[in-house]
PDB file of C-alpha atoms in Angstrom:
ATOM      1  CA  MET A   1     -39.009-178.832-165.186  1.00 46.00           C
ATOM      2  CA  TYR A   2     -39.874-175.365-166.433  1.00 55.00           C
ATOM      3  CA  PRO A   3     -37.071-173.330-168.084  1.00 58.00           C
ATOM      4  CA  SER A   4     -37.029-170.718-165.291  1.00 67.00           C
ATOM      5  CA  ALA A   5     -36.412-173.390-162.649  1.00 82.00           C
ATOM      6  CA  VAL A   6     -33.632-174.942-164.726  1.00 84.00           C
ATOM      7  CA  ALA A   7     -32.019-171.512-165.169  1.00 84.00           C
ATOM      8  CA  GLU A   8     -32.044-171.002-161.404  1.00 88.00           C
ATOM      9  CA  LEU A   9     -30.407-174.376-160.776  1.00 89.00           C
ATOM     10  CA  GLU A  10     -27.822-173.652-163.489  1.00 89.00           C
ATOM     11  CA  ALA A  11     -27.071-170.390-161.677  1.00 90.00           C
ATOM     12  CA  LEU A  12     -26.369-172.297-158.440  1.00 92.00           C
ATOM     13  CA  LEU A  13     -23.978-174.661-160.201  1.00 91.00           C
ATOM     14  CA  ALA A  14     -22.200-171.877-162.094  1.00 91.00           C
ATOM     15  CA  ALA A  15     -21.696-169.820-158.921  1.00 92.00           C
ATOM     16  CA  ALA A  16     -20.353-172.835-157.033  1.00 92.00           C
ATOM     17  CA  ARG A  17     -17.851-173.591-159.786  1.00 90.00           C
ATOM     18  CA  ALA A  18     -16.766-169.967-160.254  1.00 90.00           C
ATOM     19  CA  GLY A  19     -16.663-169.068-156.550  1.00 92.00           C
ATOM     20  CA  SER A  20     -18.054-165.675-157.481  1.00 91.00           C
ATOM     21  CA  ILE A  21     -21.486-164.449-158.533  1.00 90.00           C
ATOM     22  CA  SER A  22     -20.041-161.838-160.889  1.00 89.00           C
ATOM     23  CA  LYS A  23     -17.711-164.340-162.594  1.00 89.00           C
ATOM     24  CA  ALA A  24     -20.531-166.875-162.921  1.00 87.00           C
ATOM     25  CA  ALA A  25     -22.745-164.184-164.435  1.00 86.00           C
ATOM     26  CA  ARG A  26     -20.080-163.433-167.054  1.00 82.00           C
ATOM     27  CA  GLU A  27     -19.761-167.132-167.896  1.00 79.00           C
ATOM     28  CA  LEU A  28     -23.531-167.455-168.388  1.00 79.00           C
ATOM     29  CA  GLY A  29     -23.726-164.195-170.335  1.00 75.00           C
ATOM     30  CA  ILE A  30     -26.120-162.473-167.911  1.00 81.00           C
ATOM     31  CA  ASN A  31     -25.750-159.447-165.651  1.00 83.00           C
ATOM     32  CA  GLN A  32     -24.855-159.782-161.977  1.00 86.00           C
ATOM     33  CA  GLN A  33     -28.273-158.614-160.761  1.00 87.00           C
ATOM     34  CA  THR A  34     -30.049-161.331-162.766  1.00 88.00           C
ATOM     35  CA  MET A  35     -27.596-163.926-161.462  1.00 88.00           C
ATOM     36  CA  SER A  36     -28.139-162.859-157.847  1.00 90.00           C
ATOM     37  CA  ALA A  37     -31.919-162.911-158.328  1.00 89.00           C
ATOM     38  CA  ARG A  38     -31.837-166.447-159.742  1.00 91.00           C
ATOM     39  CA  ILE A  39     -29.756-167.705-156.825  1.00 92.00           C
ATOM     40  CA  ALA A  40     -32.052-165.995-154.309  1.00 91.00           C
ATOM     41  CA  ARG A  41     -35.155-167.516-155.927  1.00 91.00           C
ATOM     42  CA  ALA A  42     -33.560-170.960-155.927  1.00 91.00           C
ATOM     43  CA  GLU A  43     -32.575-170.733-152.258  1.00 91.00           C
ATOM     44  CA  LYS A  44     -36.084-169.540-151.342  1.00 90.00           C
ATOM     45  CA  ALA A  45     -37.793-172.305-153.329  1.00 89.00           C
ATOM     46  CA  LEU A  46     -35.491-174.971-151.880  1.00 90.00           C
ATOM     47  CA  GLY A  47     -35.649-173.640-148.338  1.00 92.00           C
ATOM     48  CA  ILE A  48     -31.865-173.981-148.108  1.00 90.00           C
ATOM     49  CA  THR A  49     -29.086-171.424-147.749  1.00 93.00           C
ATOM     50  CA  VAL A  50     -26.813-172.727-150.474  1.00 93.00           C
ATOM     51  CA  PHE A  51     -24.002-170.158-150.235  1.00 94.00           C
ATOM     52  CA  GLU A  52     -22.061-168.229-147.658  1.00 92.00           C
ATOM     53  CA  ARG A  53     -21.334-164.743-148.984  1.00 90.00           C
ATOM     54  CA  SER A  54     -18.166-162.742-148.311  1.00 90.00           C
ATOM     55  CA  PRO A  55     -16.299-159.820-149.939  1.00 87.00           C
ATOM     56  CA  TYR A  56     -14.144-162.456-151.650  1.00 86.00           C
ATOM     57  CA  GLY A  57     -16.990-164.355-153.313  1.00 89.00           C
ATOM     58  CA  VAL A  58     -19.286-167.235-152.412  1.00 92.00           C
ATOM     59  CA  SER A  59     -18.719-170.736-151.083  1.00 92.00           C
ATOM     60  CA  PRO A  60     -21.263-173.506-150.530  1.00 93.00           C
ATOM     61  CA  THR A  61     -22.591-174.158-147.046  1.00 93.00           C
ATOM     62  CA  GLU A  62     -22.502-177.711-145.695  1.00 93.00           C
ATOM     63  CA  ASN A  63     -26.022-178.313-147.049  1.00 93.00           C
ATOM     64  CA  GLY A  64     -25.085-176.425-150.183  1.00 91.00           C
ATOM     65  CA  HIS A  65     -22.248-178.852-150.939  1.00 92.00           C
ATOM     66  CA  VAL A  66     -24.671-181.772-150.833  1.00 93.00           C
ATOM     67  CA  LEU A  67     -27.083-179.954-153.129  1.00 92.00           C
ATOM     68  CA  ILE A  68     -24.414-178.815-155.605  1.00 92.00           C
ATOM     69  CA  ASP A  69     -23.021-182.343-155.917  1.00 92.00           C
ATOM     70  CA  ALA A  70     -26.442-183.550-157.084  1.00 92.00           C
ATOM     71  CA  LEU A  71     -27.009-180.750-159.613  1.00 90.00           C
ATOM     72  CA  PRO A  72     -24.985-181.986-162.652  1.00 88.00           C
ATOM     73  CA  ASP A  73     -26.980-185.216-162.902  1.00 87.00           C
ATOM     74  CA  LEU A  74     -30.266-183.394-162.338  1.00 88.00           C
ATOM     75  CA  LEU A  75     -29.546-180.757-164.975  1.00 86.00           C
ATOM     76  CA  ALA A  76     -28.409-183.385-167.486  1.00 83.00           C
ATOM     77  CA  ALA A  77     -31.685-185.222-166.909  1.00 84.00           C
ATOM     78  CA  CYS A  78     -33.644-181.981-167.349  1.00 82.00           C
ATOM     79  CA  HIS A  79     -31.977-181.258-170.684  1.00 76.00           C
ATOM     80  CA  THR A  80     -32.529-184.843-171.811  1.00 77.00           C
ATOM     81  CA  PHE A  81     -36.193-184.580-170.837  1.00 80.00           C
ATOM     82  CA  SER A  82     -36.532-181.292-172.769  1.00 74.00           C
ATOM     83  CA  GLY A  83     -34.977-182.899-175.824  1.00 70.00           C
ATOM     84  CA  ILE A  84     -37.310-185.888-175.644  1.00 72.00           C
ATOM     85  CA  ALA A  85     -40.318-183.588-175.276  1.00 71.00           C
ATOM     86  CA  ALA A  86     -39.124-181.552-178.256  1.00 67.00           C
ATOM     87  CA  SER A  87     -38.712-184.662-180.386  1.00 64.00           C
ATOM     88  CA  LEU A  88     -42.219-185.852-179.459  1.00 64.00           C
ATOM     89  CA  ARG A  89     -43.672-182.473-180.453  1.00 61.00           C
ATOM     90  CA  SER A  90     -41.912-182.470-183.797  1.00 60.00           C
ATOM     91  CA  ASP A  91     -43.087-184.144-186.954  1.00 57.00           C
ATOM     92  CA  ASN A  92     -41.438-185.129-190.196  1.00 65.00           C
ATOM     93  CA  VAL A  93     -41.915-181.736-191.861  1.00 68.00           C
ATOM     94  CA  PRO A  94     -38.477-180.533-193.080  1.00 80.00           C
ATOM     95  CA  ARG A  95     -37.018-177.728-190.972  1.00 87.00           C
ATOM     96  CA  HIS A  96     -33.956-175.516-191.214  1.00 92.00           C
ATOM     97  CA  LEU A  97     -31.532-174.625-188.395  1.00 94.00           C
ATOM     98  CA  THR A  98     -28.782-172.058-189.027  1.00 95.00           C
ATOM     99  CA  LEU A  99     -25.897-171.633-186.616  1.00 96.00           C
ATOM    100  CA  ALA A 100     -22.610-169.770-186.435  1.00 96.00           C
ATOM    101  CA  VAL A 101     -19.623-171.723-185.115  1.00 96.00           C
ATOM    102  CA  SER A 102     -16.255-170.433-183.927  1.00 92.00           C
ATOM    103  CA  ASN A 103     -13.193-171.687-185.799  1.00 88.00           C
ATOM    104  CA  THR A 104     -11.898-174.005-183.067  1.00 87.00           C
ATOM    105  CA  VAL A 105     -15.303-175.562-182.425  1.00 91.00           C
ATOM    106  CA  ALA A 106     -15.826-175.974-186.178  1.00 92.00           C
ATOM    107  CA  GLU A 107     -12.551-177.828-186.659  1.00 89.00           C
ATOM    108  CA  LEU A 108     -12.549-180.039-183.567  1.00 89.00           C
ATOM    109  CA  TYR A 109     -16.104-180.660-182.421  1.00 91.00           C
ATOM    110  CA  TYR A 110     -18.859-179.539-184.771  1.00 94.00           C
ATOM    111  CA  PRO A 111     -18.569-182.337-187.367  1.00 93.00           C
ATOM    112  CA  GLY A 112     -19.264-185.006-184.733  1.00 92.00           C
ATOM    113  CA  TRP A 113     -22.130-183.035-183.218  1.00 94.00           C
ATOM    114  CA  ALA A 114     -23.708-182.359-186.604  1.00 95.00           C
ATOM    115  CA  ALA A 115     -23.449-186.000-187.662  1.00 95.00           C
ATOM    116  CA  GLU A 116     -25.164-187.233-184.499  1.00 93.00           C
ATOM    117  CA  PHE A 117     -27.845-184.536-184.732  1.00 93.00           C
ATOM    118  CA  HIS A 118     -28.566-185.505-188.338  1.00 92.00           C
ATOM    119  CA  ARG A 119     -28.773-189.167-187.364  1.00 91.00           C
ATOM    120  CA  GLN A 120     -31.386-188.425-184.726  1.00 89.00           C
ATOM    121  CA  HIS A 121     -33.225-185.664-186.604  1.00 90.00           C
ATOM    122  CA  PRO A 122     -32.910-186.242-190.374  1.00 90.00           C
ATOM    123  CA  ALA A 123     -35.790-183.842-191.106  1.00 89.00           C
ATOM    124  CA  VAL A 124     -33.721-180.858-189.870  1.00 92.00           C
ATOM    125  CA  LYS A 125     -31.288-179.313-192.332  1.00 93.00           C
ATOM    126  CA  LEU A 126     -28.260-177.720-190.645  1.00 95.00           C
ATOM    127  CA  SER A 127     -26.523-174.691-192.180  1.00 95.00           C
ATOM    128  CA  MET A 128     -23.265-173.591-190.547  1.00 95.00           C
ATOM    129  CA  VAL A 129     -21.379-170.288-190.787  1.00 95.00           C
ATOM    130  CA  GLN A 130     -17.774-170.341-189.519  1.00 94.00           C
ATOM    131  CA  ALA A 131     -16.178-167.268-187.911  1.00 91.00           C
ATOM    132  CA  ASN A 132     -14.157-166.321-184.847  1.00 89.00           C
ATOM    133  CA  SER A 133     -15.901-166.106-181.476  1.00 88.00           C
ATOM    134  CA  ARG A 134     -16.404-162.325-181.570  1.00 88.00           C
ATOM    135  CA  GLU A 135     -17.985-162.530-185.017  1.00 92.00           C
ATOM    136  CA  VAL A 136     -20.190-165.469-183.994  1.00 94.00           C
ATOM    137  CA  ARG A 137     -21.607-163.449-181.116  1.00 93.00           C
ATOM    138  CA  GLN A 138     -22.298-160.550-183.466  1.00 93.00           C
ATOM    139  CA  LEU A 139     -24.118-162.816-185.924  1.00 95.00           C
ATOM    140  CA  VAL A 140     -26.321-164.104-183.108  1.00 94.00           C
ATOM    141  CA  ALA A 141     -27.000-160.574-181.830  1.00 92.00           C
ATOM    142  CA  ASP A 142     -27.947-159.450-185.375  1.00 92.00           C
ATOM    143  CA  SER A 143     -30.385-162.396-185.720  1.00 92.00           C
ATOM    144  CA  ALA A 144     -28.426-163.569-188.756  1.00 94.00           C
ATOM    145  CA  VAL A 145     -28.360-167.105-187.300  1.00 95.00           C
ATOM    146  CA  ASP A 146     -30.544-169.081-184.895  1.00 94.00           C
ATOM    147  CA  PHE A 147     -27.763-169.606-182.349  1.00 96.00           C
ATOM    148  CA  GLY A 148     -23.990-169.901-182.065  1.00 96.00           C
ATOM    149  CA  LEU A 149     -21.235-172.078-180.617  1.00 95.00           C
ATOM    150  CA  VAL A 150     -18.120-170.395-179.237  1.00 92.00           C
ATOM    151  CA  GLU A 151     -15.134-170.875-176.960  1.00 86.00           C
ATOM    152  CA  GLY A 152     -13.929-168.450-174.307  1.00 76.00           C
ATOM    153  CA  GLU A 153     -15.624-166.124-171.865  1.00 69.00           C
ATOM    154  CA  ALA A 154     -18.966-164.439-172.474  1.00 65.00           C
ATOM    155  CA  GLY A 155     -18.617-160.843-173.581  1.00 64.00           C
ATOM    156  CA  ARG A 156     -22.063-159.342-174.269  1.00 77.00           C
ATOM    157  CA  HIS A 157     -25.021-158.600-172.037  1.00 81.00           C
ATOM    158  CA  ASP A 158     -27.501-158.808-174.929  1.00 86.00           C
ATOM    159  CA  LEU A 159     -26.696-162.515-175.331  1.00 89.00           C
ATOM    160  CA  GLU A 160     -27.246-165.521-173.110  1.00 88.00           C
ATOM    161  CA  GLU A 161     -24.618-168.266-173.089  1.00 88.00           C
ATOM    162  CA  ARG A 162     -24.997-171.830-171.851  1.00 87.00           C
ATOM    163  CA  VAL A 163     -21.775-173.675-171.044  1.00 86.00           C
ATOM    164  CA  ILE A 164     -21.791-177.119-172.666  1.00 87.00           C
ATOM    165  CA  GLY A 165     -18.235-178.200-171.856  1.00 84.00           C
ATOM    166  CA  THR A 166     -14.609-177.144-171.521  1.00 83.00           C
ATOM    167  CA  ASP A 167     -11.540-177.209-173.719  1.00 84.00           C
ATOM    168  CA  GLU A 168      -7.834-176.954-172.902  1.00 87.00           C
ATOM    169  CA  LEU A 169      -4.994-175.180-174.684  1.00 92.00           C
ATOM    170  CA  VAL A 170      -1.403-176.335-174.265  1.00 94.00           C
ATOM    171  CA  LEU A 171       2.060-174.986-175.010  1.00 95.00           C
ATOM    172  CA  ALA A 172       3.479-176.867-177.997  1.00 95.00           C
ATOM    173  CA  VAL A 173       6.780-176.687-179.869  1.00 95.00           C
ATOM    174  CA  PRO A 174       8.391-178.610-182.751  1.00 94.00           C
ATOM    175  CA  THR A 175      10.525-181.495-181.507  1.00 94.00           C
ATOM    176  CA  GLY A 176      13.765-179.660-182.397  1.00 90.00           C
ATOM    177  CA  HIS A 177      12.896-176.511-180.446  1.00 94.00           C
ATOM    178  CA  PRO A 178      15.083-175.628-177.386  1.00 94.00           C
ATOM    179  CA  TRP A 179      12.008-175.833-175.152  1.00 95.00           C
ATOM    180  CA  ALA A 180      11.219-179.398-176.226  1.00 94.00           C
ATOM    181  CA  GLY A 181      13.159-180.918-173.338  1.00 88.00           C
ATOM    182  CA  ARG A 182      12.163-178.385-170.698  1.00 92.00           C
ATOM    183  CA  ALA A 183      10.478-179.521-167.487  1.00 93.00           C
ATOM    184  CA  VAL A 184       8.474-176.290-167.383  1.00 94.00           C
ATOM    185  CA  VAL A 185       8.281-172.892-169.098  1.00 94.00           C
ATOM    186  CA  ASN A 186       7.212-170.115-166.763  1.00 91.00           C
ATOM    187  CA  ILE A 187       4.684-167.368-167.400  1.00 90.00           C
ATOM    188  CA  GLU A 188       7.244-164.591-167.813  1.00 92.00           C
ATOM    189  CA  GLU A 189       9.052-166.538-170.552  1.00 92.00           C
ATOM    190  CA  LEU A 190       5.767-167.084-172.361  1.00 92.00           C
ATOM    191  CA  ARG A 191       4.821-163.436-172.024  1.00 91.00           C
ATOM    192  CA  THR A 192       8.105-162.173-173.470  1.00 94.00           C
ATOM    193  CA  THR A 193       8.604-164.777-176.223  1.00 94.00           C
ATOM    194  CA  PRO A 194       7.122-164.220-179.713  1.00 95.00           C
ATOM    195  CA  LEU A 195       4.432-166.878-180.090  1.00 95.00           C
ATOM    196  CA  VAL A 196       2.551-168.288-183.043  1.00 95.00           C
ATOM    197  CA  ILE A 197      -0.954-167.324-182.030  1.00 93.00           C
ATOM    198  CA  ARG A 198      -4.547-166.992-183.227  1.00 90.00           C
ATOM    199  CA  GLU A 199      -5.964-163.770-184.627  1.00 88.00           C
ATOM    200  CA  PRO A 200      -7.479-161.009-182.414  1.00 87.00           C
ATOM    201  CA  GLY A 201     -11.142-161.725-181.703  1.00 80.00           C
ATOM    202  CA  SER A 202     -10.726-165.486-181.474  1.00 82.00           C
ATOM    203  CA  GLY A 203     -11.644-167.305-178.274  1.00 79.00           C
ATOM    204  CA  SER A 204      -8.208-168.957-178.230  1.00 85.00           C
ATOM    205  CA  ARG A 205      -6.418-165.591-178.344  1.00 88.00           C
ATOM    206  CA  GLN A 206      -8.621-164.271-175.536  1.00 86.00           C
ATOM    207  CA  VAL A 207      -7.787-167.211-173.266  1.00 87.00           C
ATOM    208  CA  VAL A 208      -4.039-166.695-173.782  1.00 90.00           C
ATOM    209  CA  GLU A 209      -4.219-162.937-173.197  1.00 90.00           C
ATOM    210  CA  ASP A 210      -6.372-163.393-170.092  1.00 87.00           C
ATOM    211  CA  ALA A 211      -3.805-165.813-168.651  1.00 88.00           C
ATOM    212  CA  LEU A 212      -0.604-163.991-169.665  1.00 90.00           C
ATOM    213  CA  GLY A 213      -1.557-160.327-169.954  1.00 89.00           C
ATOM    214  CA  ASP A 214       0.364-158.217-172.475  1.00 89.00           C
ATOM    215  CA  LEU A 215       2.177-160.411-174.979  1.00 90.00           C
ATOM    216  CA  ALA A 216       5.336-159.891-176.992  1.00 93.00           C
ATOM    217  CA  GLU A 217       4.876-159.092-180.675  1.00 94.00           C
ATOM    218  CA  PRO A 218       3.626-162.408-182.129  1.00 93.00           C
ATOM    219  CA  ALA A 219       5.893-164.514-184.312  1.00 94.00           C
ATOM    220  CA  ALA A 220       2.782-164.894-186.527  1.00 95.00           C
ATOM    221  CA  GLU A 221      -1.017-164.742-186.306  1.00 95.00           C
ATOM    222  CA  PHE A 222      -3.318-167.268-187.988  1.00 93.00           C
ATOM    223  CA  GLY A 223      -7.069-167.529-188.460  1.00 87.00           C
ATOM    224  CA  SER A 224      -7.503-171.285-188.048  1.00 87.00           C
ATOM    225  CA  LEU A 225      -6.128-174.172-186.010  1.00 87.00           C
ATOM    226  CA  SER A 226      -4.672-175.932-189.014  1.00 89.00           C
ATOM    227  CA  ALA A 227      -2.850-172.779-190.145  1.00 92.00           C
ATOM    228  CA  GLN A 228      -1.620-172.122-186.604  1.00 93.00           C
ATOM    229  CA  ARG A 229      -0.236-175.656-186.352  1.00 92.00           C
ATOM    230  CA  ALA A 230       1.454-175.457-189.761  1.00 92.00           C
ATOM    231  CA  GLY A 231       2.859-172.020-188.926  1.00 93.00           C
ATOM    232  CA  MET A 232       4.358-173.261-185.678  1.00 93.00           C
ATOM    233  CA  ILE A 233       6.176-176.056-187.504  1.00 92.00           C
ATOM    234  CA  ALA A 234       7.305-173.835-190.393  1.00 93.00           C
ATOM    235  CA  LEU A 235       8.557-171.042-188.124  1.00 95.00           C
ATOM    236  CA  ALA A 236       9.947-173.420-185.449  1.00 94.00           C
ATOM    237  CA  ALA A 237       8.286-171.191-182.856  1.00 94.00           C
ATOM    238  CA  PRO A 238       6.199-172.035-179.773  1.00 96.00           C
ATOM    239  CA  THR A 239       2.423-171.832-179.835  1.00 96.00           C
ATOM    240  CA  ILE A 240      -0.474-172.184-177.395  1.00 95.00           C
ATOM    241  CA  ILE A 241      -3.077-174.301-179.129  1.00 93.00           C
ATOM    242  CA  ALA A 242      -6.033-176.602-178.462  1.00 90.00           C
ATOM    243  CA  ARG A 243      -4.758-179.998-177.344  1.00 89.00           C
ATOM    244  CA  GLY A 244      -7.040-181.827-179.776  1.00 86.00           C
ATOM    245  CA  ALA A 245      -5.570-179.965-182.758  1.00 89.00           C
ATOM    246  CA  ILE A 246      -2.097-181.485-182.340  1.00 91.00           C
ATOM    247  CA  ARG A 247      -2.883-185.013-181.174  1.00 88.00           C
ATOM    248  CA  ASP A 248      -1.908-186.593-184.510  1.00 88.00           C
ATOM    249  CA  GLN A 249       1.326-184.577-184.759  1.00 89.00           C
ATOM    250  CA  ILE A 250       2.329-185.676-181.251  1.00 91.00           C
ATOM    251  CA  THR A 251       1.759-189.302-182.240  1.00 90.00           C
ATOM    252  CA  LEU A 252       3.960-188.764-185.311  1.00 91.00           C
ATOM    253  CA  GLY A 253       6.704-187.262-183.131  1.00 90.00           C
ATOM    254  CA  ARG A 254       6.673-183.850-184.803  1.00 92.00           C
ATOM    255  CA  ILE A 255       5.343-181.803-181.894  1.00 94.00           C
ATOM    256  CA  VAL A 256       5.966-181.862-178.137  1.00 94.00           C
ATOM    257  CA  ILE A 257       3.755-180.480-175.361  1.00 94.00           C
ATOM    258  CA  VAL A 258       5.741-178.492-172.790  1.00 95.00           C
ATOM    259  CA  PRO A 259       4.408-178.003-169.227  1.00 94.00           C
ATOM    260  CA  THR A 260       3.751-174.421-168.081  1.00 93.00           C
ATOM    261  CA  GLY A 261       3.049-172.685-164.818  1.00 81.00           C
ATOM    262  CA  THR A 262      -0.615-172.174-165.693  1.00 86.00           C
ATOM    263  CA  ARG A 263      -3.579-173.927-167.294  1.00 84.00           C
ATOM    264  CA  PHE A 264      -5.203-172.463-170.380  1.00 87.00           C
ATOM    265  CA  LYS A 265      -8.737-173.751-169.936  1.00 84.00           C
ATOM    266  CA  ARG A 266     -11.886-172.271-171.456  1.00 83.00           C
ATOM    267  CA  ASN A 267     -15.584-172.867-171.666  1.00 85.00           C
ATOM    268  CA  LEU A 268     -17.353-173.980-174.816  1.00 89.00           C
ATOM    269  CA  SER A 269     -20.804-172.408-174.944  1.00 90.00           C
ATOM    270  CA  ALA A 270     -24.015-172.169-176.909  1.00 93.00           C
ATOM    271  CA  VAL A 271     -24.959-168.538-177.574  1.00 93.00           C
ATOM    272  CA  MET A 272     -28.525-167.251-177.937  1.00 92.00           C
ATOM    273  CA  ARG A 273     -30.184-163.842-178.058  1.00 91.00           C
ATOM    274  CA  ARG A 274     -31.336-162.759-174.629  1.00 85.00           C
ATOM    275  CA  GLY A 275     -35.092-163.028-174.287  1.00 79.00           C
ATOM    276  CA  SER A 276     -35.530-165.186-177.384  1.00 81.00           C
ATOM    277  CA  GLU A 277     -37.349-168.493-177.119  1.00 78.00           C
ATOM    278  CA  THR A 278     -35.058-171.505-177.453  1.00 81.00           C
ATOM    279  CA  SER A 279     -36.561-173.794-180.076  1.00 84.00           C
ATOM    280  CA  GLY A 280     -36.802-177.534-179.603  1.00 85.00           C
ATOM    281  CA  ASP A 281     -34.224-178.064-182.338  1.00 89.00           C
ATOM    282  CA  ILE A 282     -31.692-175.806-180.604  1.00 92.00           C
ATOM    283  CA  SER A 283     -32.293-177.573-177.285  1.00 89.00           C
ATOM    284  CA  GLU A 284     -31.814-180.903-179.023  1.00 90.00           C
ATOM    285  CA  PHE A 285     -28.510-179.836-180.605  1.00 93.00           C
ATOM    286  CA  ILE A 286     -27.200-178.685-177.212  1.00 91.00           C
ATOM    287  CA  ARG A 287     -28.367-181.915-175.553  1.00 89.00           C
ATOM    288  CA  ILE A 288     -26.550-183.981-178.169  1.00 90.00           C
ATOM    289  CA  ALA A 289     -23.360-181.885-178.088  1.00 88.00           C
ATOM    290  CA  SER A 290     -22.824-181.990-174.319  1.00 82.00           C
ATOM    291  CA  PRO A 291     -22.272-185.749-173.813  1.00 67.00           C
ATOM    292  CA  ILE A 292     -20.237-186.026-177.025  1.00 59.00           C
ATOM    293  CA  LEU A 293     -17.986-183.235-175.777  1.00 57.00           C
ATOM    294  CA  SER A 294     -17.667-184.951-172.396  1.00 51.00           C
ATOM    295  CA  LYS A 295     -16.463-188.162-174.079  1.00 49.00           C
ATOM    296  CA  HIS A 296     -13.955-186.163-176.149  1.00 47.00           C
ATOM    297  CA  GLU A 297     -12.598-184.460-173.004  1.00 47.00           C
ATOM    298  CA  GLN A 298     -12.106-187.821-171.309  1.00 45.00           C
ATOM    299  CA  SER A 299     -10.176-189.122-174.319  1.00 49.00           C
ATOM    300  CA  GLN A 300      -7.695-186.215-174.019  1.00 48.00           C
ATOM    301  CA  ARG A 301      -6.711-187.049-170.445  1.00 46.00           C
TER     302      ARG A 301
END
């Protein structure tokens, strides 16, 4: 399939999941007009009205539901096909791929992705720059790197973002904390309690602020998952942190996850400059990362 057709099908799937064209456009890092145009072209090419529109958003028609259910497998096959085609075009000449990776992705996911990419493509040398999500997007926009990997919502119209998976944050406390035995901690308590939290500009901080609104003065701010986890234990204060970052501490009985009245879920995305051509190596990295991330998500359930 040609890239334009894939982009149109991805637009259908994103709109169905978001329930809103504007929200889906933000998640893909494109403007609303482009998103609407892609959906319209897809519906025209398919000869099917996929969505019912209303002032409150979009919802699939009866035929649209059938179509949307088939899209994830089709898109996965398209990306696999693109990766195979890219590998067949490539040769053994050494190449260099530079990417910027947000702190959470770098600590939890990137090592596994990079190892598998190197196994399949030993001729490509990977160079990684680690920063928070805002800085990663800036590096991509400045052409300082070939592409980026971030968590959280898209924030720039000069960049295009492709969602490759999701990640969940949870409320965690040391085992001796008063909340450790709670059945649930409500949103107002979270909003008014000093939390150990990530630094401004990080995707993790954005997810928390989007869910809770204005926060109390933080108990502490940290620039990495490992520092955030250590700070939570040292300060005996609650934190909202990626589930994967505390799995070992839960097993050791040092940290407890406490249920809340909301879910802190975010997208993990590949970031590219709008209008730039996606190289075969970038497509291959994204193809490899997506199923590995899916397996990791399943292991957290």
